[in-house]
Amino acid sequence: AQSVTQPDIHITVSEGASLELRCNYSYGATPYLFWYVQSPGQGLQLLLKYFSGDTLVQGIKGFEAEFKRSQSSFNLRKPSVHWSDAAEYFCAVGPFSGGYNKLIFGAGTRLAVHP
Amino acid sequence: EAGVAQSPRYKIIEKRQSVAFWCNPISGHATLYWYQQILGQGPKLLIQFQNNGVVDDSQLPKDRFSAERLKGVDSTLKIQPAKLEDSAVYLCASSLKGGDTQYFGPGTRLTVL
């Protein structure tokens, strides 16, 4: 069955430090992969997505993610975190088939940023 | 471009009462999704519409939940009767067509007492 695992429930980093959020997936074919961010009281905003091609994907707000098929991973990175990055981050996998698009989300990683 | 609109933003009801949520997708988006996000979990798809037809409702508790998208634009999700475990944020999302990037609304936070 398809699943997404985000091993870290909470992460705290200092402002200016680098960040890596982990995501592992289980899926029978090449997945479509997404990272969304959710600020308190807000809906989910798409940071970046991977469909095919270059395995290093650039997103908004200075984020990037790398698809590693051999490790079934799609980790999110940012070289220098800003206080405004404090939020909850969700990794998702989308088994697309003929217009059928059921996103399966991980449980999320809550990021806190120390000044 | 206006985003996905949802109302109300917050709702508190007692168990066994009924409640309805409304969603207006991005203009021109044919596909509409309802997700349930329980505290501490990722969103879970409840139902997907393509225009006014249901594509997937396999995880919708049909004994108490219903949803419709009569004119292929806005949609209503109803719970009747509500249970304590229905306390969650209900997110609506839309995409240009099935398989495209989904854009999410702000959600409705439901508390069942």
mmCIF file of N, CA and C in Angstrom, chain A residues 36 38 41-44 46 49 51 90 96 99-103 105-107, chain B residues 9 33 35 37 42-43 45 48 56 59 91 98-102 104-106:
data_model
loop_
_atom_site.group_PDB
_atom_site.id
_atom_site.type_symbol
_atom_site.label_atom_id
_atom_site.label_comp_id
_atom_site.label_asym_id
_atom_site.label_seq_id
_atom_site.Cartn_x
_atom_site.Cartn_y
_atom_site.Cartn_z
ATOM 1 N N TYR A 36 4.304 20.355 0.959
ATOM 2 C CA TYR A 36 3.409 21.462 1.275
ATOM 3 C C TYR A 36 3.803 22.033 2.639
ATOM 4 N N GLN A 38 2.187 24.376 5.933
ATOM 5 C CA GLN A 38 0.946 24.850 6.545
ATOM 6 C C GLN A 38 1.288 25.720 7.741
ATOM 7 N N GLY A 41 -3.492 28.052 11.256
ATOM 8 C CA GLY A 41 -4.759 28.601 10.797
ATOM 9 C C GLY A 41 -4.875 28.780 9.299
ATOM 10 N N GLN A 42 -3.895 28.274 8.587
ATOM 11 C CA GLN A 42 -3.894 28.436 7.131
ATOM 12 C C GLN A 42 -4.052 27.089 6.427
ATOM 13 N N GLY A 43 -4.403 27.159 5.161
ATOM 14 C CA GLY A 43 -4.422 25.947 4.349
ATOM 15 C C GLY A 43 -3.021 25.559 3.930
ATOM 16 N N LEU A 44 -2.904 24.559 3.128
ATOM 17 C CA LEU A 44 -1.608 24.076 2.676
ATOM 18 C C LEU A 44 -1.161 24.844 1.437
ATOM 19 N N LEU A 46 1.706 24.858 -1.629
ATOM 20 C CA LEU A 46 2.666 24.013 -2.321
ATOM 21 C C LEU A 46 4.033 24.676 -2.348
ATOM 22 N N LYS A 49 7.282 20.361 -6.267
ATOM 23 C CA LYS A 49 6.768 19.058 -6.681
ATOM 24 C C LYS A 49 7.755 18.390 -7.616
ATOM 25 N N PHE A 51 7.729 15.505 -10.667
ATOM 26 C CA PHE A 51 6.966 14.610 -11.536
ATOM 27 C C PHE A 51 7.920 13.685 -12.292
ATOM 28 N N PHE A 90 4.447 19.133 5.198
ATOM 29 C CA PHE A 90 3.879 17.842 4.831
ATOM 30 C C PHE A 90 4.453 17.369 3.508
ATOM 31 N N PHE A 96 -0.960 9.112 -9.720
ATOM 32 C CA PHE A 96 -1.811 9.658 -10.772
ATOM 33 C C PHE A 96 -2.172 8.576 -11.774
ATOM 34 N N GLY A 99 -6.387 10.849 -14.473
ATOM 35 C CA GLY A 99 -7.166 11.900 -13.840
ATOM 36 C C GLY A 99 -7.497 11.606 -12.395
ATOM 37 N N TYR A 100 -7.184 10.419 -11.965
ATOM 38 C CA TYR A 100 -7.413 10.043 -10.570
ATOM 39 C C TYR A 100 -6.214 10.501 -9.773
ATOM 40 N N ASN A 101 -6.426 11.315 -8.769
ATOM 41 C CA ASN A 101 -5.309 11.990 -8.113
ATOM 42 C C ASN A 101 -5.538 12.017 -6.621
ATOM 43 N N LYS A 102 -5.154 10.955 -5.950
ATOM 44 C CA LYS A 102 -5.371 10.853 -4.519
ATOM 45 C C LYS A 102 -4.053 11.096 -3.808
ATOM 46 N N LEU A 103 -3.880 12.291 -3.262
ATOM 47 C CA LEU A 103 -2.680 12.597 -2.507
ATOM 48 C C LEU A 103 -2.691 11.864 -1.173
ATOM 49 N N PHE A 105 -0.718 11.854 2.354
ATOM 50 C CA PHE A 105 0.161 12.734 3.108
ATOM 51 C C PHE A 105 0.849 11.993 4.243
ATOM 52 N N GLY A 106 2.051 12.476 4.564
ATOM 53 C CA GLY A 106 2.682 12.069 5.804
ATOM 54 C C GLY A 106 2.039 12.807 6.970
ATOM 55 N N ALA A 107 2.472 12.477 8.173
ATOM 56 C CA ALA A 107 1.884 13.056 9.380
ATOM 57 C C ALA A 107 2.394 14.452 9.664
ATOM 58 N N ARG B 9 -15.096 29.396 8.840
ATOM 59 C CA ARG B 9 -13.721 29.071 9.212
ATOM 60 C C ARG B 9 -13.699 28.231 10.482
ATOM 61 N N TYR B 33 -11.644 18.615 -4.262
ATOM 62 C CA TYR B 33 -11.338 17.593 -3.266
ATOM 63 C C TYR B 33 -11.754 18.094 -1.883
ATOM 64 N N TYR B 35 -10.739 17.110 2.079
ATOM 65 C CA TYR B 35 -9.841 16.365 2.954
ATOM 66 C C TYR B 35 -10.250 16.576 4.416
ATOM 67 N N GLN B 37 -8.448 16.630 8.145
ATOM 68 C CA GLN B 37 -7.153 16.662 8.826
ATOM 69 C C GLN B 37 -7.384 16.645 10.337
ATOM 70 N N GLY B 42 -1.658 14.026 8.919
ATOM 71 C CA GLY B 42 -1.748 14.672 7.627
ATOM 72 C C GLY B 42 -3.167 14.602 7.091
ATOM 73 N N PRO B 43 -3.483 15.435 6.120
ATOM 74 C CA PRO B 43 -4.828 15.398 5.531
ATOM 75 C C PRO B 43 -5.124 14.041 4.891
ATOM 76 N N LEU B 45 -7.856 12.230 2.165
ATOM 77 C CA LEU B 45 -8.883 12.512 1.160
ATOM 78 C C LEU B 45 -10.209 11.856 1.538
ATOM 79 N N GLN B 48 -13.385 13.102 -4.041
ATOM 80 C CA GLN B 48 -12.877 13.855 -5.182
ATOM 81 C C GLN B 48 -13.973 13.948 -6.234
ATOM 82 N N ASP B 56 -13.808 9.621 -6.582
ATOM 83 C CA ASP B 56 -13.368 8.729 -5.503
ATOM 84 C C ASP B 56 -14.016 9.166 -4.204
ATOM 85 N N GLN B 59 -13.089 6.744 1.004
ATOM 86 C CA GLN B 59 -12.812 6.979 2.418
ATOM 87 C C GLN B 59 -13.839 7.907 3.067
ATOM 88 N N LEU B 91 -10.513 20.475 4.839
ATOM 89 C CA LEU B 91 -9.844 21.253 3.805
ATOM 90 C C LEU B 91 -10.463 20.972 2.451
ATOM 91 N N GLY B 98 -8.019 16.577 -12.959
ATOM 92 C CA GLY B 98 -7.449 15.513 -12.155
ATOM 93 C C GLY B 98 -6.020 15.235 -12.579
ATOM 94 N N GLY B 99 -5.116 15.148 -11.617
ATOM 95 C CA GLY B 99 -3.728 14.919 -11.925
ATOM 96 C C GLY B 99 -2.894 16.166 -11.870
ATOM 97 N N ASP B 100 -3.505 17.330 -11.834
ATOM 98 C CA ASP B 100 -2.773 18.590 -11.732
ATOM 99 C C ASP B 100 -2.526 18.959 -10.271
ATOM 100 N N THR B 101 -1.708 19.955 -10.086
ATOM 101 C CA THR B 101 -1.395 20.429 -8.745
ATOM 102 C C THR B 101 -2.664 20.877 -8.031
ATOM 103 N N GLN B 102 -2.779 20.486 -6.757
ATOM 104 C CA GLN B 102 -3.933 20.854 -5.951
ATOM 105 C C GLN B 102 -3.629 22.124 -5.153
ATOM 106 N N PHE B 104 -5.088 24.527 -2.030
ATOM 107 C CA PHE B 104 -5.914 24.328 -0.847
ATOM 108 C C PHE B 104 -6.509 25.637 -0.333
ATOM 109 N N GLY B 105 -7.713 25.527 0.207
ATOM 110 C CA GLY B 105 -8.322 26.621 0.937
ATOM 111 C C GLY B 105 -7.840 26.646 2.377
ATOM 112 N N PRO B 106 -8.297 27.637 3.176
ATOM 113 C CA PRO B 106 -7.831 27.798 4.556
ATOM 114 C C PRO B 106 -8.389 26.765 5.519
#
